Amino acid sequence: GARIWSVKVLDSTGNGQLSWIVNGLEWIAANSATIEIGNMSFGAVGPSQALYDATQGAVANGVAFAVSAGNSDTNAIGFSPAAFDNVLTVSALADFDGIAGAAGSPTCAGDQDDTLADFSNWGAVDIAAPGLCIASTVPLEWGSYGLLSGTSMASPHVAGALALLARANNPNNAADVFALYSRVLAAGNTNWTDDSGDGVKEPLLDLSNSSLFAAAPPPPCASIDMTSMIGWWRGESDLSAQVGPAASGVSAFGTGKVGQALSLNATSSVSVSGLLPPASAVTVEAWIRPTATGTMQTVMSRWSAPSTDDSARAFALLVDPKGDLIWTTDETTARRPEELRAGAPQIFDAGFHHVAATWNSTVSRVYVDGVMIGSKPSQGGTLNPTPSTQFRVGSKTGLGDPFALVGALDEPSVWGRSLSDAEIAAIHAAGASGKCRA
């Protein structure tokens, strides 16, 4: 449920001017009503009063900062912002097994378990956190996840700890921020070996105090008016319907966003006969986790292709190999399909994402994770009723490629109205708590 903001202050090579960073910090300070924690993973040689003042401006507005110490195996006192006294500066621990005792075997890099990472800066630091061989998201052209090392991998751990505290005690000024720093430092342990030689053993980040770092309570289910819902299938180890006619076909079941999910491959076939045809408005929405990236994949559709004019198409929501969401509707006034395409490359990051698409005779919209990412005026008319075409989950019917979804699909539903922005955002925000009747 955390809001995550990416504040771009450097160029594509990781370089930039201090004035760019100052501008970014001033933007954070100006938006501190919705930003509680900042993470800074960069370093400039020498002191910078301008950078310090900009950081202090955000701290004064109630933003706490975790900062990477740097990767030069030297004293962090020589770098900004690592040397600042208004942030928590984080060194990197080599930790291969997640437990004390220095018994872990090296994984992606050689180092001694439970010691300061060989590259980590030391000296003017406040706290240590794991920073060697850390699983992290990476650019899609590298894969989806990778093992990375650096104090830039350590400082986000501390930012996360600060966020857990800020959830319960929202910081509004500098005093609140320093209170968060003190609580994180006081909870740290000394169950590691400081082999830096600096003579100062900073505490190691420790989240084991459940009363201090309590997990957030689960959000409530999304309470939605379901009077116009015409189909909803939970996928809880069967194809029965929560609302509407039951699904039929072949699917495995696995871990879902809400309980279990349909686990689909290229040969899975899940369809619904007798689904009422929406006419003047429609919404489809589901949680998806595609595991194939090289094919066109259908989330939900009422689409057959018996001839070249797509005469039995009503609507279809698809994911193309580039991560674009494609929402097509066939409105009978114009008698040709209308297509809306919107980029969503995060669909392929190996996590569950909520996708939705709406049409209401006036406009088509596409959403990812509760946020509209594309809209387009409609051609008007009513949807092609396609009386003989089945509603399909995870594929389409008819001639040509089936465009089968490979991965997990959870909580698919179809509505005879256009859900509002607020309703779609509520379904996403509810997450694993799912939908419930208003």
XYZ file of C-alpha atoms in Angstrom:
438
model
C 0.000 0.000 0.000
C 2.976 2.348 -0.012
C 3.002 5.232 -2.453
C 6.268 5.143 -4.403
C 7.568 8.209 -6.224
C 10.499 8.111 -8.643
C 12.128 11.562 -8.639
C 14.489 11.741 -11.613
C 17.516 13.904 -10.786
C 20.275 12.266 -12.882
C 20.692 11.359 -16.526
C 20.598 7.876 -18.047
C 24.252 7.278 -17.117
C 23.709 8.163 -13.456
C 25.438 11.521 -13.699
C 24.119 15.029 -13.233
C 24.463 18.422 -11.620
C 23.887 19.239 -7.971
C 21.306 21.796 -9.056
C 19.203 18.978 -10.528
C 19.260 17.145 -7.201
C 18.415 20.349 -5.342
C 15.407 20.801 -7.632
C 14.291 17.259 -6.880
C 14.600 17.791 -3.131
C 12.646 21.039 -3.378
C 9.891 19.163 -5.244
C 9.828 16.546 -2.474
C 9.566 19.280 0.161
C 6.710 20.899 -1.754
C 4.875 17.551 -1.928
C 5.565 16.435 1.630
C 1.840 16.064 2.290
C 2.021 12.736 0.430
C 5.730 11.882 0.823
C 7.068 10.707 4.186
C 10.340 8.950 3.307
C 13.120 9.628 0.810
C 15.942 7.380 -0.335
C 19.082 8.932 -1.849
C 21.495 6.535 -3.540
C 24.162 8.782 -5.028
C 27.235 10.654 -3.850
C 29.061 13.885 -4.633
C 32.680 14.360 -3.553
C 33.073 16.994 -0.871
C 30.585 19.110 1.067
C 27.656 20.881 -0.607
C 25.823 23.501 1.417
C 23.138 23.829 -1.253
C 22.435 20.092 -1.133
C 22.414 20.126 2.659
C 20.002 23.051 2.790
C 17.658 21.424 0.264
C 17.688 18.193 2.286
C 17.004 20.142 5.463
C 14.077 21.880 3.775
C 12.444 18.502 3.116
C 13.296 17.250 6.629
C 11.689 20.376 8.101
C 8.522 19.445 6.195
C 8.500 15.960 7.728
C 10.412 13.852 5.186
C 12.923 11.345 6.613
C 15.871 10.210 4.464
C 17.956 7.049 4.146
C 21.213 7.663 2.256
C 23.775 5.272 0.809
C 27.238 5.604 2.346
C 29.061 4.972 -0.943
C 31.069 2.136 -2.428
C 34.694 3.364 -2.289
C 35.890 1.570 0.885
C 36.710 4.941 2.410
C 35.358 7.342 5.010
C 31.896 8.578 4.056
C 32.758 11.953 5.630
C 34.133 13.041 2.262
C 30.822 12.711 0.390
C 27.495 14.500 0.170
C 24.823 13.631 1.239
C 26.432 10.727 3.156
C 28.162 13.098 5.573
C 24.987 15.051 6.420
C 23.684 15.017 9.978
C 20.023 15.270 8.888
C 19.813 11.830 7.253
C 20.444 8.193 8.165
C 23.600 7.145 6.293
C 23.721 3.409 5.579
C 26.723 1.120 5.134
C 26.439 -2.293 3.475
C 26.566 -5.633 5.296
C 27.634 -8.863 3.600
C 24.896 -11.261 4.719
C 24.282 -14.481 2.813
C 21.866 -16.346 5.086
C 19.816 -13.742 6.946
C 20.921 -14.921 10.388
C 23.724 -14.106 12.810
C 26.744 -16.342 13.292
C 28.890 -15.694 10.191
C 28.050 -19.131 8.785
C 26.555 -18.166 5.422
C 28.319 -19.191 2.218
C 28.954 -16.551 -0.469
C 26.408 -16.440 -3.294
C 26.848 -13.897 -6.100
C 30.029 -12.336 -4.662
C 32.879 -13.366 -2.418
C 32.996 -11.848 1.079
C 32.818 -12.976 4.695
C 29.281 -13.445 6.012
C 28.126 -10.896 8.610
C 30.941 -8.426 7.981
C 31.050 -5.014 6.357
C 30.920 -5.466 2.585
C 34.386 -5.065 1.046
C 33.301 -2.066 -1.032
C 31.276 -0.219 1.617
C 32.241 3.207 2.898
C 32.593 3.500 6.667
C 33.308 6.115 9.304
C 30.600 8.779 9.043
C 27.712 6.328 8.883
C 24.729 5.755 11.158
C 23.498 2.223 10.510
C 24.330 -0.908 8.501
C 21.937 -2.989 6.390
C 22.271 -5.900 3.932
C 23.788 -4.672 0.665
C 25.469 -7.623 -1.042
C 23.703 -9.922 -3.547
C 20.300 -8.327 -2.959
C 17.320 -9.375 -5.094
C 16.081 -6.257 -6.861
C 13.996 -5.193 -9.785
C 16.154 -4.412 -12.813
C 15.439 -2.945 -16.269
C 13.289 -5.258 -18.343
C 16.028 -5.769 -20.928
C 18.074 -7.388 -18.112
C 15.231 -9.683 -17.089
C 12.841 -8.699 -14.311
C 14.800 -9.349 -11.116
C 18.515 -9.600 -10.509
C 21.108 -9.763 -7.729
C 22.749 -6.378 -7.173
C 25.293 -5.131 -4.648
C 26.109 -1.729 -3.192
C 25.170 0.655 -0.430
C 22.375 1.626 -2.833
C 20.950 -1.813 -2.048
C 21.378 -1.254 1.699
C 19.773 2.167 2.106
C 16.309 1.118 0.773
C 16.109 -1.416 3.614
C 16.401 1.471 6.069
C 13.953 3.555 4.041
C 11.489 0.690 4.393
C 11.992 0.584 8.166
C 11.374 4.328 8.341
C 8.218 3.862 6.286
C 6.892 1.242 8.695
C 7.340 3.699 11.550
C 5.938 6.636 9.585
C 2.765 4.657 8.896
C 1.984 4.656 12.620
C 3.531 8.047 13.481
C 3.408 10.313 10.454
C 6.279 12.843 10.580
C 5.276 16.496 10.153
C 8.462 18.358 11.048
C 12.174 17.903 11.727
C 11.618 16.803 15.320
C 9.316 14.005 14.132
C 11.892 12.942 11.556
C 14.716 12.722 14.101
C 12.411 10.739 16.388
C 12.015 8.160 13.578
C 15.800 8.046 13.140
C 16.279 7.445 16.865
C 13.765 4.608 16.936
C 15.392 2.790 14.006
C 18.860 3.164 15.535
C 17.717 2.049 18.988
C 16.179 -1.130 17.533
C 19.444 -2.142 15.834
C 21.670 -4.993 16.988
C 25.430 -5.622 17.096
C 25.397 -9.226 15.858
C 27.923 -8.610 13.084
C 31.661 -8.015 12.676
C 32.851 -4.509 11.816
C 36.095 -5.167 9.975
C 36.417 -1.639 8.575
C 38.990 -0.599 11.176
C 37.260 2.727 11.837
C 36.723 1.921 15.508
C 32.992 2.677 15.404
C 30.502 -0.181 15.150
C 27.243 1.178 13.784
C 24.054 -0.718 14.691
C 22.728 -3.264 12.211
C 19.152 -2.713 11.044
C 16.833 -5.042 12.990
C 13.080 -5.308 12.349
C 12.436 -8.184 14.752
C 10.599 -5.999 17.287
C 7.063 -6.705 16.071
C 5.532 -4.170 18.451
C 7.646 -1.446 16.854
C 7.620 -2.595 13.230
C 4.145 -4.092 13.181
C 2.700 -5.257 9.901
C -0.028 -3.033 8.537
C -3.542 -4.394 9.013
C -4.997 -5.754 5.794
C -7.128 -3.263 3.887
C -10.888 -3.858 3.801
C -12.470 -5.486 0.782
C -13.598 -3.153 -1.991
C -17.287 -2.487 -1.386
C -18.827 -2.149 -4.857
C -22.427 -1.911 -6.078
C -22.760 -5.224 -7.908
C -26.274 -4.839 -9.306
C -24.880 -4.572 -12.839
C -22.242 -7.302 -12.490
C -23.006 -10.081 -14.970
C -20.093 -12.393 -14.187
C -17.452 -12.986 -11.509
C -15.309 -16.111 -11.113
C -13.074 -16.541 -8.050
C -10.870 -19.410 -9.253
C -10.755 -20.990 -5.799
C -9.805 -24.457 -7.090
C -12.906 -24.590 -9.295
C -14.700 -22.724 -12.067
C -17.893 -21.927 -10.205
C -19.271 -18.402 -10.396
C -19.667 -15.932 -7.578
C -22.044 -14.040 -9.883
C -23.406 -15.227 -13.227
C -23.080 -18.525 -15.067
C -20.316 -20.945 -14.135
C -17.186 -21.226 -16.245
C -16.244 -24.460 -17.964
C -13.099 -25.827 -19.522
C -9.587 -26.751 -18.454
C -7.437 -24.822 -15.988
C -5.006 -25.534 -13.195
C -5.100 -23.512 -9.964
C -2.319 -21.853 -8.008
C -1.453 -18.968 -5.730
C -3.479 -15.898 -6.572
C -3.735 -12.299 -5.519
C -6.949 -13.174 -3.668
C -6.633 -16.753 -2.425
C -6.151 -18.982 -5.451
C -6.058 -18.081 -9.133
C -6.527 -19.705 -12.509
C -3.114 -21.010 -13.594
C -3.180 -20.896 -17.391
C -0.949 -22.158 -20.156
C -1.200 -22.207 -23.929
C -3.590 -25.176 -23.849
C -5.928 -23.932 -21.097
C -9.475 -23.149 -22.167
C -11.936 -21.415 -19.852
C -15.227 -20.165 -21.266
C -18.684 -19.065 -20.137
C -21.849 -19.862 -22.058
C -25.028 -17.884 -21.570
C -23.394 -14.683 -20.330
C -25.771 -11.751 -20.716
C -24.530 -9.435 -23.508
C -23.860 -5.855 -22.324
C -25.127 -3.274 -24.772
C -24.488 0.355 -23.824
C -21.595 -0.090 -21.375
C -19.127 -2.752 -20.224
C -16.225 -3.215 -17.797
C -13.821 -6.119 -17.546
C -11.310 -6.332 -14.688
C -8.957 -8.911 -13.192
C -5.614 -9.464 -11.505
C -3.023 -10.929 -13.893
C 0.552 -12.175 -13.684
C 1.751 -13.119 -17.183
C 4.797 -15.361 -17.310
C 5.254 -15.359 -21.104
C 6.443 -12.205 -22.854
C 6.746 -13.144 -26.514
C 3.132 -13.632 -27.563
C -0.162 -11.798 -27.796
C -2.244 -12.802 -24.755
C -5.925 -12.324 -24.009
C -7.137 -11.402 -20.534
C -10.876 -11.609 -21.290
C -12.872 -11.461 -24.475
C -16.144 -11.966 -26.245
C -14.591 -12.339 -29.622
C -14.800 -14.875 -32.409
C -13.328 -14.409 -35.864
C -15.287 -16.518 -38.341
C -14.661 -14.061 -41.185
C -12.502 -11.133 -42.109
C -14.880 -8.485 -40.725
C -14.748 -9.801 -37.142
C -18.528 -10.044 -37.268
C -18.741 -11.722 -33.878
C -16.536 -9.414 -31.843
C -18.009 -7.537 -28.876
C -14.933 -6.709 -26.783
C -11.480 -8.009 -25.890
C -8.714 -6.974 -23.495
C -5.272 -8.218 -24.567
C -1.596 -7.848 -23.637
C 0.842 -7.610 -26.522
C 4.499 -8.781 -26.407
C 5.741 -5.236 -25.620
C 3.541 -4.913 -22.543
C 0.872 -2.762 -24.187
C -2.720 -3.291 -23.084
C -5.106 -3.424 -26.057
C -8.829 -2.817 -25.518
C -11.057 -3.408 -28.533
C -14.801 -2.919 -28.803
C -17.118 -3.454 -31.750
C -19.851 -0.817 -31.799
C -22.627 -1.626 -34.222
C -23.331 1.918 -35.419
C -19.935 2.148 -37.143
C -19.589 -1.637 -37.653
C -15.882 -1.721 -37.218
C -13.726 -2.477 -34.170
C -12.417 0.409 -32.073
C -8.992 -0.107 -30.535
C -7.319 1.616 -27.583
C -3.671 0.803 -26.900
C -1.789 1.878 -23.741
C 1.719 1.002 -22.554
C 2.090 -1.025 -19.337
C 5.551 -2.679 -19.348
C 5.289 -3.391 -15.605
C 2.844 -6.161 -16.530
C 5.898 -8.372 -17.098
C 7.685 -7.732 -13.777
C 6.605 -11.131 -12.333
C 4.103 -9.610 -9.891
C 0.316 -9.432 -9.882
C -1.218 -6.320 -11.460
C -4.827 -5.249 -11.591
C -6.029 -4.453 -15.110
C -9.390 -3.038 -16.151
C -11.037 -1.658 -19.266
C -14.329 0.202 -19.656
C -16.592 1.408 -22.476
C -19.758 3.475 -22.070
C -20.822 4.510 -25.608
C -18.855 7.735 -25.176
C -15.307 6.823 -24.203
C -13.056 3.781 -23.765
C -10.591 3.645 -20.874
C -7.811 1.286 -19.751
C -6.436 1.035 -16.199
C -3.427 -0.600 -14.539
C -3.153 -0.869 -10.758
C -6.054 1.465 -10.160
C -4.796 4.263 -12.426
C -6.163 5.148 -15.872
C -3.321 4.890 -18.404
C -5.269 5.543 -21.611
C -8.589 6.829 -22.938
C -10.166 7.382 -26.339
C -13.524 8.750 -27.568
C -15.924 6.021 -28.651
C -17.476 5.642 -32.085
C -20.816 5.373 -30.336
C -23.708 2.999 -30.858
C -24.170 -0.217 -28.932
C -21.939 -3.221 -28.550
C -22.319 -6.026 -31.021
C -24.513 -8.489 -29.080
C -22.697 -11.552 -30.516
C -25.412 -13.890 -29.266
C -23.570 -17.064 -30.215
C -20.088 -16.090 -29.019
C -18.861 -17.380 -25.707
C -17.227 -15.150 -23.123
C -13.652 -16.368 -22.691
C -11.227 -15.989 -19.801
C -7.555 -16.059 -20.770
C -8.079 -16.586 -24.507
C -10.396 -15.963 -27.457
C -12.480 -18.245 -29.659
C -12.690 -18.521 -33.404
C -10.213 -18.870 -36.216
C -6.542 -17.935 -35.990
C -4.228 -17.903 -32.994
C -6.010 -18.312 -29.634
C -3.894 -15.555 -28.009
C -3.791 -17.604 -24.801
C -2.668 -16.033 -21.534
C 0.251 -17.894 -19.944
C 0.462 -17.246 -16.211
C -2.012 -16.511 -13.428
C -5.388 -14.805 -13.756
C -7.392 -14.009 -10.639
C -10.830 -12.609 -9.813
C -11.973 -11.949 -13.403
C -15.291 -10.143 -13.660
C -17.423 -8.460 -16.303
C -19.990 -5.738 -15.695
C -22.821 -4.265 -17.723
C -21.775 -0.744 -16.800
C -18.639 1.395 -16.846
C -17.045 1.291 -13.398
C -15.873 4.670 -12.126
C -12.258 5.666 -11.557
C -12.901 5.483 -7.807
C -14.379 1.971 -7.984
C -11.453 0.624 -10.012
C -8.961 2.301 -7.666
C -10.791 0.744 -4.687
C -10.546 -2.769 -6.155
C -6.809 -2.304 -6.633
C -6.320 -0.801 -3.157
C -8.153 -3.724 -1.545
C -5.550 -6.087 -2.993
C -5.731 -9.525 -1.441
C -8.916 -8.575 0.430
C -10.779 -8.603 -2.893
C -14.229 -7.304 -3.745
C -17.355 -7.433 -1.611
C -20.953 -6.343 -2.070
C -21.856 -2.767 -1.196
